[in-house]
mmCIF file with all atom_site columns, C-alpha atoms in Angstrom:
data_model
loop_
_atom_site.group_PDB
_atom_site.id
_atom_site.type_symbol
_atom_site.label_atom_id
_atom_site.label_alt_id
_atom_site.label_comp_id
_atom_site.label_asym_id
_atom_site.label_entity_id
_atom_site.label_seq_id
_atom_site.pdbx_PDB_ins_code
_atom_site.Cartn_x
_atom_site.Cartn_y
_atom_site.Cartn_z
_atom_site.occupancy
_atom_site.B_iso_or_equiv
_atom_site.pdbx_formal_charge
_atom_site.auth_seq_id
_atom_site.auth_comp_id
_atom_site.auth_asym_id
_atom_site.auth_atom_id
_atom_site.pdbx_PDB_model_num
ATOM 1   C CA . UNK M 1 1   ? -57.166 31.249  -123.088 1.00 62.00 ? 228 UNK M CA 1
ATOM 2   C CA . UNK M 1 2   ? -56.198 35.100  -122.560 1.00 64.00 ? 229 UNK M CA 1
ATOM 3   C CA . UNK M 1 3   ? -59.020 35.542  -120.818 1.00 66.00 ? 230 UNK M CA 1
ATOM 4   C CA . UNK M 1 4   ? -59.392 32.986  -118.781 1.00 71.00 ? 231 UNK M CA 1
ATOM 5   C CA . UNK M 1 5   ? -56.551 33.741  -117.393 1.00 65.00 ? 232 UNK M CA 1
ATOM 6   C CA . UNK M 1 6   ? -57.165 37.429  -117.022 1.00 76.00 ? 233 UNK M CA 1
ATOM 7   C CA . UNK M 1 7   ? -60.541 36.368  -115.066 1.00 75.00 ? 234 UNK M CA 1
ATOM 8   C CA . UNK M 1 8   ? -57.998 34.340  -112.714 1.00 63.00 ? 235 UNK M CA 1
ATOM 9   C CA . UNK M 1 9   ? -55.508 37.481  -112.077 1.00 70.00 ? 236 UNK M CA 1
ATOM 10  C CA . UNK M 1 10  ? -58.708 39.419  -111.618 1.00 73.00 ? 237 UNK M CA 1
ATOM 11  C CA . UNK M 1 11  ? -60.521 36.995  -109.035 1.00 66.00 ? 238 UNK M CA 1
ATOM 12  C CA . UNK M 1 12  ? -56.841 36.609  -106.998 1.00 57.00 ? 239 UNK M CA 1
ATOM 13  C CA . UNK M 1 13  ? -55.966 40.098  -106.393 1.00 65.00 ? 240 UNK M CA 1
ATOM 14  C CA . UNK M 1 14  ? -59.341 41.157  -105.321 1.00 61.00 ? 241 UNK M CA 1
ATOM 15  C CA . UNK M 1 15  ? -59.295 38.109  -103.063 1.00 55.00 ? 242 UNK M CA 1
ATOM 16  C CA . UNK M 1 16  ? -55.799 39.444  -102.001 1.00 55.00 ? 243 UNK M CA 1
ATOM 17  C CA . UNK M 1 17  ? -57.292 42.929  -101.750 1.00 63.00 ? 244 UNK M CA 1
ATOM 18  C CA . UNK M 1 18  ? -59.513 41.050  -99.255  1.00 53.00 ? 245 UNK M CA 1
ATOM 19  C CA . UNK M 1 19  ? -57.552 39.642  -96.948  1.00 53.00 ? 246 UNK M CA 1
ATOM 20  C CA . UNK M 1 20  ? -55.134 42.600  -96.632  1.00 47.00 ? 247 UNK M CA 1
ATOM 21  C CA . UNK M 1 21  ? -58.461 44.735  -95.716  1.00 47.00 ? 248 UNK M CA 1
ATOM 22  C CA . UNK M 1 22  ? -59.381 41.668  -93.245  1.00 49.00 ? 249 UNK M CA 1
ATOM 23  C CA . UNK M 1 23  ? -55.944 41.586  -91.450  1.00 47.00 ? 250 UNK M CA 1
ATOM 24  C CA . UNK M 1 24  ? -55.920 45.624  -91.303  1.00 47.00 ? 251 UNK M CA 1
ATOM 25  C CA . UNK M 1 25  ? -58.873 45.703  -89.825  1.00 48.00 ? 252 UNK M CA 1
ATOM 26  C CA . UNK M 1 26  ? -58.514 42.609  -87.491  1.00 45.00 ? 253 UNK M CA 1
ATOM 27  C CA . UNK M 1 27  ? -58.379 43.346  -83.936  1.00 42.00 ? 254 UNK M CA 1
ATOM 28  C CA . UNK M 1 28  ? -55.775 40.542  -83.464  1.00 45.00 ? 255 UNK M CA 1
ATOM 29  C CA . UNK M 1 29  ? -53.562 42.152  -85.756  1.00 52.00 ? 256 UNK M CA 1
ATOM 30  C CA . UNK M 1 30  ? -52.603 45.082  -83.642  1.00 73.00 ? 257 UNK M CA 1
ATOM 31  C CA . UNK M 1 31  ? -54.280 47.627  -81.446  1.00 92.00 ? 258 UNK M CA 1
ATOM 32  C CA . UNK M 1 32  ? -53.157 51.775  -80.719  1.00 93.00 ? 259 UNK M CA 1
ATOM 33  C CA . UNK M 1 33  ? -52.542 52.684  -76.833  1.00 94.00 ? 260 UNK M CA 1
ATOM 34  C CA . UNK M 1 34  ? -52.698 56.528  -76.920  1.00 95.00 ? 261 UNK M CA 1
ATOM 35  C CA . UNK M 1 35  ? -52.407 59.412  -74.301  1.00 95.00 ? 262 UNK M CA 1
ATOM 36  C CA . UNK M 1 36  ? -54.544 62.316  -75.281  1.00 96.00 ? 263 UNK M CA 1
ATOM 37  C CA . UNK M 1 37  ? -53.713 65.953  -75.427  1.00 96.00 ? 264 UNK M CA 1
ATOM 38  C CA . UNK M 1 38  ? -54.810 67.731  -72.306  1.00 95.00 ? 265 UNK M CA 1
ATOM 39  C CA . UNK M 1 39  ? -54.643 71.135  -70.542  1.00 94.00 ? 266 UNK M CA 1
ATOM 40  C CA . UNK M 1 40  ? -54.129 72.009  -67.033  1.00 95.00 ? 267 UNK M CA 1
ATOM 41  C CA . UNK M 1 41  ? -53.025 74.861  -64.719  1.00 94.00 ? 268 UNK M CA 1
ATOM 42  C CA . UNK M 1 42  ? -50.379 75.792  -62.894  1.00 93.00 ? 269 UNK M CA 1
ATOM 43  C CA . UNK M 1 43  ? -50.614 73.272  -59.610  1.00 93.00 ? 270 UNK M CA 1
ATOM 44  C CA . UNK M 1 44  ? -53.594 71.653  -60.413  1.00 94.00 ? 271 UNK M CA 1
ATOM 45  C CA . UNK M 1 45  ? -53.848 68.113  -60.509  1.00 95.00 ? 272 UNK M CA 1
ATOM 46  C CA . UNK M 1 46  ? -54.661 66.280  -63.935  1.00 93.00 ? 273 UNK M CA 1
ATOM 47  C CA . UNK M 1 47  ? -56.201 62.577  -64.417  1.00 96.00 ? 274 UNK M CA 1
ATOM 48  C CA . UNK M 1 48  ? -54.353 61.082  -67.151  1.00 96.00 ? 275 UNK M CA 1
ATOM 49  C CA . UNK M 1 49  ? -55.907 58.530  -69.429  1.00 96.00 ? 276 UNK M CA 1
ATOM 50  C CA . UNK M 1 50  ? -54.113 55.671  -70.680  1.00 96.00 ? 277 UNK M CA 1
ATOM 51  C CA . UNK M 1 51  ? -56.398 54.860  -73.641  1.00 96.00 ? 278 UNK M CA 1
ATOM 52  C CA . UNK M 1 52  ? -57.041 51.559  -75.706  1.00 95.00 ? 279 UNK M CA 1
ATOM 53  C CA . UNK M 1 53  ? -58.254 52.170  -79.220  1.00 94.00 ? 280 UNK M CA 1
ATOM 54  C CA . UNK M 1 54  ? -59.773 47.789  -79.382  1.00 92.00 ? 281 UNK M CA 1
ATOM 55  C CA . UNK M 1 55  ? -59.024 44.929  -78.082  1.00 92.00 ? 282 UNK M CA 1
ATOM 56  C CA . UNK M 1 56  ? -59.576 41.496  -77.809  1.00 90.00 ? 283 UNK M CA 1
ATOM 57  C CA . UNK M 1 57  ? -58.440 38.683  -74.637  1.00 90.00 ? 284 UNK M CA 1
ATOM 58  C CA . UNK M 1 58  ? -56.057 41.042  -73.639  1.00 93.00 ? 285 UNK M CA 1
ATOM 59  C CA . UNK M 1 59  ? -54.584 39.641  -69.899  1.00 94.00 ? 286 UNK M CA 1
ATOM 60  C CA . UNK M 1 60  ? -51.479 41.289  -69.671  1.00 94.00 ? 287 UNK M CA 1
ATOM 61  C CA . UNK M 1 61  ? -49.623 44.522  -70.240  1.00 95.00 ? 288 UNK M CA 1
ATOM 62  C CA . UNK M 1 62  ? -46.593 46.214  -69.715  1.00 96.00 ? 289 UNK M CA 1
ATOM 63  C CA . UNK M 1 63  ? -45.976 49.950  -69.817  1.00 96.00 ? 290 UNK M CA 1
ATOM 64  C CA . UNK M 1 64  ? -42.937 52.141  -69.583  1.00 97.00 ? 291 UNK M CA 1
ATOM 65  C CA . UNK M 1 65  ? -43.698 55.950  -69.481  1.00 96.00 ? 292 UNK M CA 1
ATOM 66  C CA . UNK M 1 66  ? -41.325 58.448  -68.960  1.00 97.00 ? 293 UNK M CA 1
ATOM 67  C CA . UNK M 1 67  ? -42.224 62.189  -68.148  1.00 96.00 ? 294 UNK M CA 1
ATOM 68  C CA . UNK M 1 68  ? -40.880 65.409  -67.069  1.00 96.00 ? 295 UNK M CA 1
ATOM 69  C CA . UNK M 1 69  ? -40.043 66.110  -63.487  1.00 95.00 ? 296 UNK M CA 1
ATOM 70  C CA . UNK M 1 70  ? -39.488 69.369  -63.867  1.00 94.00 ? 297 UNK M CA 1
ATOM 71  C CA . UNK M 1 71  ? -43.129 70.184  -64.947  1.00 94.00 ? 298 UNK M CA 1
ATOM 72  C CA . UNK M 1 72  ? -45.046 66.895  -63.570  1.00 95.00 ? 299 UNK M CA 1
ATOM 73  C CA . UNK M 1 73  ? -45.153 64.938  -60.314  1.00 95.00 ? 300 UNK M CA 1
ATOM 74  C CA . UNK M 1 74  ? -46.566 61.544  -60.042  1.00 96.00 ? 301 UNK M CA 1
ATOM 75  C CA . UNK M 1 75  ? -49.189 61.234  -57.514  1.00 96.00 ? 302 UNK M CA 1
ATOM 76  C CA . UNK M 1 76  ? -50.995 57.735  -57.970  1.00 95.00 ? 303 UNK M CA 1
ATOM 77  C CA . UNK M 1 77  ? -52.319 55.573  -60.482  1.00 96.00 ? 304 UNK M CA 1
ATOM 78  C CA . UNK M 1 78  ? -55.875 54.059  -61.156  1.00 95.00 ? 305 UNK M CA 1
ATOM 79  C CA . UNK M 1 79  ? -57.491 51.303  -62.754  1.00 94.00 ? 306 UNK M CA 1
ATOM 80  C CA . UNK M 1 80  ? -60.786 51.921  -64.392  1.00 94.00 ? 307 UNK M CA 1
ATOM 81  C CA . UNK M 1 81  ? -64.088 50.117  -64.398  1.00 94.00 ? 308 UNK M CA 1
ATOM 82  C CA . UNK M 1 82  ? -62.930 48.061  -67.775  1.00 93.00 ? 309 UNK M CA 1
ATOM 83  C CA . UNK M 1 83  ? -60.163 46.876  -66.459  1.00 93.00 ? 310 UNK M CA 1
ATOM 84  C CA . UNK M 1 84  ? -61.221 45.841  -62.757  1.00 92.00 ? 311 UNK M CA 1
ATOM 85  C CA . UNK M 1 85  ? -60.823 42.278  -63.029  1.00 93.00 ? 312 UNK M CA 1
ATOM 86  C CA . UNK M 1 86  ? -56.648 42.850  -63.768  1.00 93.00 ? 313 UNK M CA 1
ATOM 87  C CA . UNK M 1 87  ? -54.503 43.593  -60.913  1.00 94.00 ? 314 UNK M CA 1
ATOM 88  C CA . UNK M 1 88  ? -51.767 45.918  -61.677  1.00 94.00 ? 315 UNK M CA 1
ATOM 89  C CA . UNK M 1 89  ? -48.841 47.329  -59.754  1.00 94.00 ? 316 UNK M CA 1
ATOM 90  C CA . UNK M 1 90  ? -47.363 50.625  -60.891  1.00 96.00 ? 317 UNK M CA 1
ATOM 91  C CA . UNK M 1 91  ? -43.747 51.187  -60.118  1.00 96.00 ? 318 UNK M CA 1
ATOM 92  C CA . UNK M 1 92  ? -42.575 54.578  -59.765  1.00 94.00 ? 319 UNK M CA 1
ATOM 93  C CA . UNK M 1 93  ? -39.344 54.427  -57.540  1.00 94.00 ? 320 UNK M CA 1
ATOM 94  C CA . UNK M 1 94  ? -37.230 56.214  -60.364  1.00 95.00 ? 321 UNK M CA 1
ATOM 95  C CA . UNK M 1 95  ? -38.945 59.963  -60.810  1.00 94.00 ? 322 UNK M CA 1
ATOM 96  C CA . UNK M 1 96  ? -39.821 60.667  -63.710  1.00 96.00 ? 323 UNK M CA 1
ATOM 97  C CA . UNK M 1 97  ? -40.238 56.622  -64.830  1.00 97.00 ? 324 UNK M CA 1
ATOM 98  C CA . UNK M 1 98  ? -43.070 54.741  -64.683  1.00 97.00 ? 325 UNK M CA 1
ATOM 99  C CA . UNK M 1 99  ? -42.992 51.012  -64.721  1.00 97.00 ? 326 UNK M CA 1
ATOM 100 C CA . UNK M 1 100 ? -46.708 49.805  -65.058  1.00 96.00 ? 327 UNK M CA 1
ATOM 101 C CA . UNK M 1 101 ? -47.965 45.813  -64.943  1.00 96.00 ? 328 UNK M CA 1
ATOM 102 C CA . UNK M 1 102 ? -51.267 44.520  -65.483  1.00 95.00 ? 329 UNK M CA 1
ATOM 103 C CA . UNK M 1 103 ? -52.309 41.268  -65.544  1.00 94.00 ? 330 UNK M CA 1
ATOM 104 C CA . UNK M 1 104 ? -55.033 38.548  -64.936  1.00 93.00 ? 331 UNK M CA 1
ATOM 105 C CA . UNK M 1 105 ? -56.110 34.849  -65.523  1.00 88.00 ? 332 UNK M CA 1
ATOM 106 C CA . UNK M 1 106 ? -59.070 35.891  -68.382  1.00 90.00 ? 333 UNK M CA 1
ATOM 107 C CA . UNK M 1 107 ? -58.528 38.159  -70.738  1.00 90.00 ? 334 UNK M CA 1
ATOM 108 C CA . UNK M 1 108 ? -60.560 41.796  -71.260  1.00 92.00 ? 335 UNK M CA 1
ATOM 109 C CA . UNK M 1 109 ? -61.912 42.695  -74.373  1.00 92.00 ? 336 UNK M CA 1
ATOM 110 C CA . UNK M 1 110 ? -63.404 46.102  -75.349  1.00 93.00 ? 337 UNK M CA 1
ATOM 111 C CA . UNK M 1 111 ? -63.393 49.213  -77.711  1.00 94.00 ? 338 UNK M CA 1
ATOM 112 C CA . UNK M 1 112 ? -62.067 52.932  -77.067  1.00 95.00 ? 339 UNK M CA 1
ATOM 113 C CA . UNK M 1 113 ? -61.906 52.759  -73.046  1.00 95.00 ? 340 UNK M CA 1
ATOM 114 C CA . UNK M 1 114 ? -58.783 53.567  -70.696  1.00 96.00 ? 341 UNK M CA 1
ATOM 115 C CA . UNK M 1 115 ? -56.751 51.016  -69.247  1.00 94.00 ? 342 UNK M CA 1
ATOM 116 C CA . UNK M 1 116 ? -55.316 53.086  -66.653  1.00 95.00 ? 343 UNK M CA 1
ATOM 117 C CA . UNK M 1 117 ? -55.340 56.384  -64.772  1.00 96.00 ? 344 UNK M CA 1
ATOM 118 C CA . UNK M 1 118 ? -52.507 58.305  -64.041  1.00 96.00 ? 345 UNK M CA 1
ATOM 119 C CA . UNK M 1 119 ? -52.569 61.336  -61.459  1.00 97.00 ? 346 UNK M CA 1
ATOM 120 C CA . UNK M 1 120 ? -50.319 64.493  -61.814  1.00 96.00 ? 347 UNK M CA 1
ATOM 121 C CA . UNK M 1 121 ? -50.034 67.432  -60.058  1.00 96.00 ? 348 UNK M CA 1
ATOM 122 C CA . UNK M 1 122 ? -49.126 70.209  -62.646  1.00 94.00 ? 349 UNK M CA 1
ATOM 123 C CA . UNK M 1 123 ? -45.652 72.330  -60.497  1.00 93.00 ? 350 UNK M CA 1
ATOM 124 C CA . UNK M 1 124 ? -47.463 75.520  -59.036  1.00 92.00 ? 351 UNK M CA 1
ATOM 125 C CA . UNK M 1 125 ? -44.767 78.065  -60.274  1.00 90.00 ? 352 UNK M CA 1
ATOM 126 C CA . UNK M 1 126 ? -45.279 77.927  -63.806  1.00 89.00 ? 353 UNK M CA 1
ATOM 127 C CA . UNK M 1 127 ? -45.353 81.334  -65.484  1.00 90.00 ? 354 UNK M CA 1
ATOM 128 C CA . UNK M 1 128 ? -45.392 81.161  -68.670  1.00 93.00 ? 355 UNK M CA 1
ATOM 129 C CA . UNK M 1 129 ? -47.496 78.221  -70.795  1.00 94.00 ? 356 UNK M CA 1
ATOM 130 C CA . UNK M 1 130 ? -45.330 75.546  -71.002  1.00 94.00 ? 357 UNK M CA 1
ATOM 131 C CA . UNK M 1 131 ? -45.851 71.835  -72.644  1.00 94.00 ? 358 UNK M CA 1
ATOM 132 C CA . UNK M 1 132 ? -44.740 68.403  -71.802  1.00 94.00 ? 359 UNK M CA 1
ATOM 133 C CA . UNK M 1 133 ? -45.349 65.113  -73.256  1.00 94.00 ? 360 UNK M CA 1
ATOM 134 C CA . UNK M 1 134 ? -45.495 62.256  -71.136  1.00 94.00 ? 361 UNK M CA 1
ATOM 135 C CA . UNK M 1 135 ? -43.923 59.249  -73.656  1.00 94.00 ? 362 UNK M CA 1
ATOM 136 C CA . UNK M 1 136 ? -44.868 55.678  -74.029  1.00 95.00 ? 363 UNK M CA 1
ATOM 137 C CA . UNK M 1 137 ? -41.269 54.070  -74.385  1.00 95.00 ? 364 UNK M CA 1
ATOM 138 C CA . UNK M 1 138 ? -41.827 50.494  -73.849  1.00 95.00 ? 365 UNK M CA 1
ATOM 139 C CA . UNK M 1 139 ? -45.462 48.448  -74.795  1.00 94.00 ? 366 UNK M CA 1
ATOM 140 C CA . UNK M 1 140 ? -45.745 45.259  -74.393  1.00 94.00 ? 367 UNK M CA 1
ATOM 141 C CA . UNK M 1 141 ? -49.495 43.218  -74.397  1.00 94.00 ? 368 UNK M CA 1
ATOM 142 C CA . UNK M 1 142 ? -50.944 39.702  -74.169  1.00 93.00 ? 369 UNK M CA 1
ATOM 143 C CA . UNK M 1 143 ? -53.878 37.893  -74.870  1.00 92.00 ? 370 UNK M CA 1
ATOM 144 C CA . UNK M 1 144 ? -55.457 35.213  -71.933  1.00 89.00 ? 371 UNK M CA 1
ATOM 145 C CA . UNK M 1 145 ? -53.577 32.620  -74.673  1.00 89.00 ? 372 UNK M CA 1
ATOM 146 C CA . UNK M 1 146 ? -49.758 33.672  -74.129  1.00 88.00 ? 373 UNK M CA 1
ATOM 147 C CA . UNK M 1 147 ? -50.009 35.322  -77.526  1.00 91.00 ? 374 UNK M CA 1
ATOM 148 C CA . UNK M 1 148 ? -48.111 38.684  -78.189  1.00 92.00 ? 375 UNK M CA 1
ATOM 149 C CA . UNK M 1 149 ? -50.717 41.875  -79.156  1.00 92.00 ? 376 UNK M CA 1
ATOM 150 C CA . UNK M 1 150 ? -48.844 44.209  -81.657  1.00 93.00 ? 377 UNK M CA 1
ATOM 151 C CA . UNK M 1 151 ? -49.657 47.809  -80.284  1.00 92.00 ? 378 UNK M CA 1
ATOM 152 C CA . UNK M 1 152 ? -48.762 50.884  -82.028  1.00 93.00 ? 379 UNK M CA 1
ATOM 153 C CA . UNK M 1 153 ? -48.069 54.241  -79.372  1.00 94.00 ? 380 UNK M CA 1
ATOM 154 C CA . UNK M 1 154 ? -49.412 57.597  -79.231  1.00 92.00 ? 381 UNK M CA 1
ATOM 155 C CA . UNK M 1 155 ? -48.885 60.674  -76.986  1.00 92.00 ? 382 UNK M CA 1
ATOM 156 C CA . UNK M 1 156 ? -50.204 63.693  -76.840  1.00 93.00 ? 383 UNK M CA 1
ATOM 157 C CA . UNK M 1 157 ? -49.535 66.888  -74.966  1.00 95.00 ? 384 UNK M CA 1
ATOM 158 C CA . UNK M 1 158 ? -50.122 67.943  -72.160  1.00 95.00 ? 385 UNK M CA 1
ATOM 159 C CA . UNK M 1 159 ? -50.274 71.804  -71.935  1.00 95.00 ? 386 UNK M CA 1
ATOM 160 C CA . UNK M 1 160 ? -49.447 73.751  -68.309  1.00 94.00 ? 387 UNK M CA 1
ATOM 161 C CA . UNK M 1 161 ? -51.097 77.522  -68.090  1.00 94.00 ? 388 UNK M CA 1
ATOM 162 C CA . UNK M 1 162 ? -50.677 79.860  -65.342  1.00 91.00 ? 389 UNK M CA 1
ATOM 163 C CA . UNK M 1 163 ? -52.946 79.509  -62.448  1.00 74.00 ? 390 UNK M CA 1
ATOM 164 C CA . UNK M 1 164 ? -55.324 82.684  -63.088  1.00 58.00 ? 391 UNK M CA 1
ATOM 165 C CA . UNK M 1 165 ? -54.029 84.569  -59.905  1.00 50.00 ? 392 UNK M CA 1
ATOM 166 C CA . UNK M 1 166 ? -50.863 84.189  -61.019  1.00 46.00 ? 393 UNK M CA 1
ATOM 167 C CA . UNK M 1 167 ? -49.721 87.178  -63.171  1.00 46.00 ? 394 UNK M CA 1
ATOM 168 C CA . UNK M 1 168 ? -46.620 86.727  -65.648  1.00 45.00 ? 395 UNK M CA 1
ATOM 169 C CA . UNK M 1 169 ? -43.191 88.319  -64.718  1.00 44.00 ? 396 UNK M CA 1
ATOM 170 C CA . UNK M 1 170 ? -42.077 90.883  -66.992  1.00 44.00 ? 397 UNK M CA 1
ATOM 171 C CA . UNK M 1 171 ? -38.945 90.864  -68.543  1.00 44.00 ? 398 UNK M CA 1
ATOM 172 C CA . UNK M 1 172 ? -36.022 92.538  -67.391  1.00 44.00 ? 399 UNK M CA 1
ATOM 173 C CA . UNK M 1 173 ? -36.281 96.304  -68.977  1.00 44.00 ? 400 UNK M CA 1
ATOM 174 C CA . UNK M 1 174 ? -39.942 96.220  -69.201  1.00 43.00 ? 401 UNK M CA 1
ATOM 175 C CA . UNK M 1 175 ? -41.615 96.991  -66.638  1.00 45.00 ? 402 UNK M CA 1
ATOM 176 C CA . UNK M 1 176 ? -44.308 99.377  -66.725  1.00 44.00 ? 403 UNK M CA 1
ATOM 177 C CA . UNK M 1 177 ? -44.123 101.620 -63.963  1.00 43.00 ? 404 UNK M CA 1
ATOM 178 C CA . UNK M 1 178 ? -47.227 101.750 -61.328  1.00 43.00 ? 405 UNK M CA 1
ATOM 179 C CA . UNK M 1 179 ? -49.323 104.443 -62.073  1.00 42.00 ? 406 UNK M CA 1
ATOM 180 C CA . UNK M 1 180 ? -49.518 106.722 -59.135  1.00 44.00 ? 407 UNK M CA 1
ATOM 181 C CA . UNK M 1 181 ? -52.556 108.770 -58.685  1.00 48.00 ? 408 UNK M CA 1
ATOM 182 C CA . UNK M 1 182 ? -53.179 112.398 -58.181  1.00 46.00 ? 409 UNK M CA 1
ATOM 183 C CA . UNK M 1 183 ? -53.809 114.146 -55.492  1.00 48.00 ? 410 UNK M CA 1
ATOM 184 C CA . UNK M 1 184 ? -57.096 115.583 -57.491  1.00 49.00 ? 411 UNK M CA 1
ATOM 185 C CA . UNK M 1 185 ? -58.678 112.097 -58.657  1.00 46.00 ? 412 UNK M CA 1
ATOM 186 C CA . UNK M 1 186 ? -57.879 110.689 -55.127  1.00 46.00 ? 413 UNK M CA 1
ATOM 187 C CA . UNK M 1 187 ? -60.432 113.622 -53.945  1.00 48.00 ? 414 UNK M CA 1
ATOM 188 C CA . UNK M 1 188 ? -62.925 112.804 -56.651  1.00 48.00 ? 415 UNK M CA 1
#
């Protein structure tokens, strides 16, 4: 009797095991939209990627990103060859808040591709390297069936050098002083 009933415990938690594994894995059950980390320089423009780790049906999204004005300006958006058959509308009235809608009668499906493009330009005086981090504050998705997509959200960073003709400003006190040359090596 013991173990027939240790066979039973032993056959129901590797079926559980099983079905936890199936829903991790399940595309249904919830999906990552990431930016990735990037560089650019000082007043350069920079293609941002809104990526979609997998999905399946997906016909509508909503996206609320938020950046830095100070460092970023918002120049456009794009939609990319996966996602063609959505029409979206990108709001950007408020700087530095992005209200993005896509949507369409059939649903998409796909693994690892962007679902959008968004265009900085990088501000031109930057000195020093300085990061930013465009955030995803609001994500919501749904399939072509009305049914809510759980997503999880990434960012990354996006990292602003100096433009290579630009040269950093010294601090106060330490300046080097020009060298000036001599009359002898200006002869030479």
């Amino acid at each position: 009797m013991k173990r027939n009933c240790e066979q039973v415990r032993r056959r129901l938690s590797v079926f559980s095991i099983g079905i936890l594994l199936i829903l991790l894995y399940s595309v249904a059950w919830g999906t990552t939209i990431s930016i990735p980390d990037m560089a650019v320089g000082a007043g350069e423009k920079a293609e941002v990627p809104v990526m979609i780790d997998a999905v399946d049906n997906l016909a509508g999204v909503r996206l609320t990103v938020v950046y830095d004005t100070g460092l970023l300006t918002f120049r456009g958006a794009d939609k990319t060859r996966e996602t063609t058959s959505l029409m979206h509308i990108v709001n950007s009235k408020k700087p530095g808040r992005l209200i993005i809608v896509m949507a369409g009668a059939k649903g998409i499906k796909g693994k690892k591709f962007p679902l959008l493009l968004l265009h900085f330009e990088a501000r031109k005086d930057v000195t020093e390297k300085r990061t930013t981090r465009p955030e995803i504050k609001e994500c919501q998705m749904m399939s072509d069936q009305l049914k809510d997509i759980q997503a999880a959200v990434s960012t990354g960073r996006i990292t602003i050098t100096p433009s290579a003709g630009e040269k950093p400003v010294p601090e106060a006190g330490k300046e080097k002083p020009a060298a000036i040359p001599s009359p002898e090596s200006a002869r030479n």
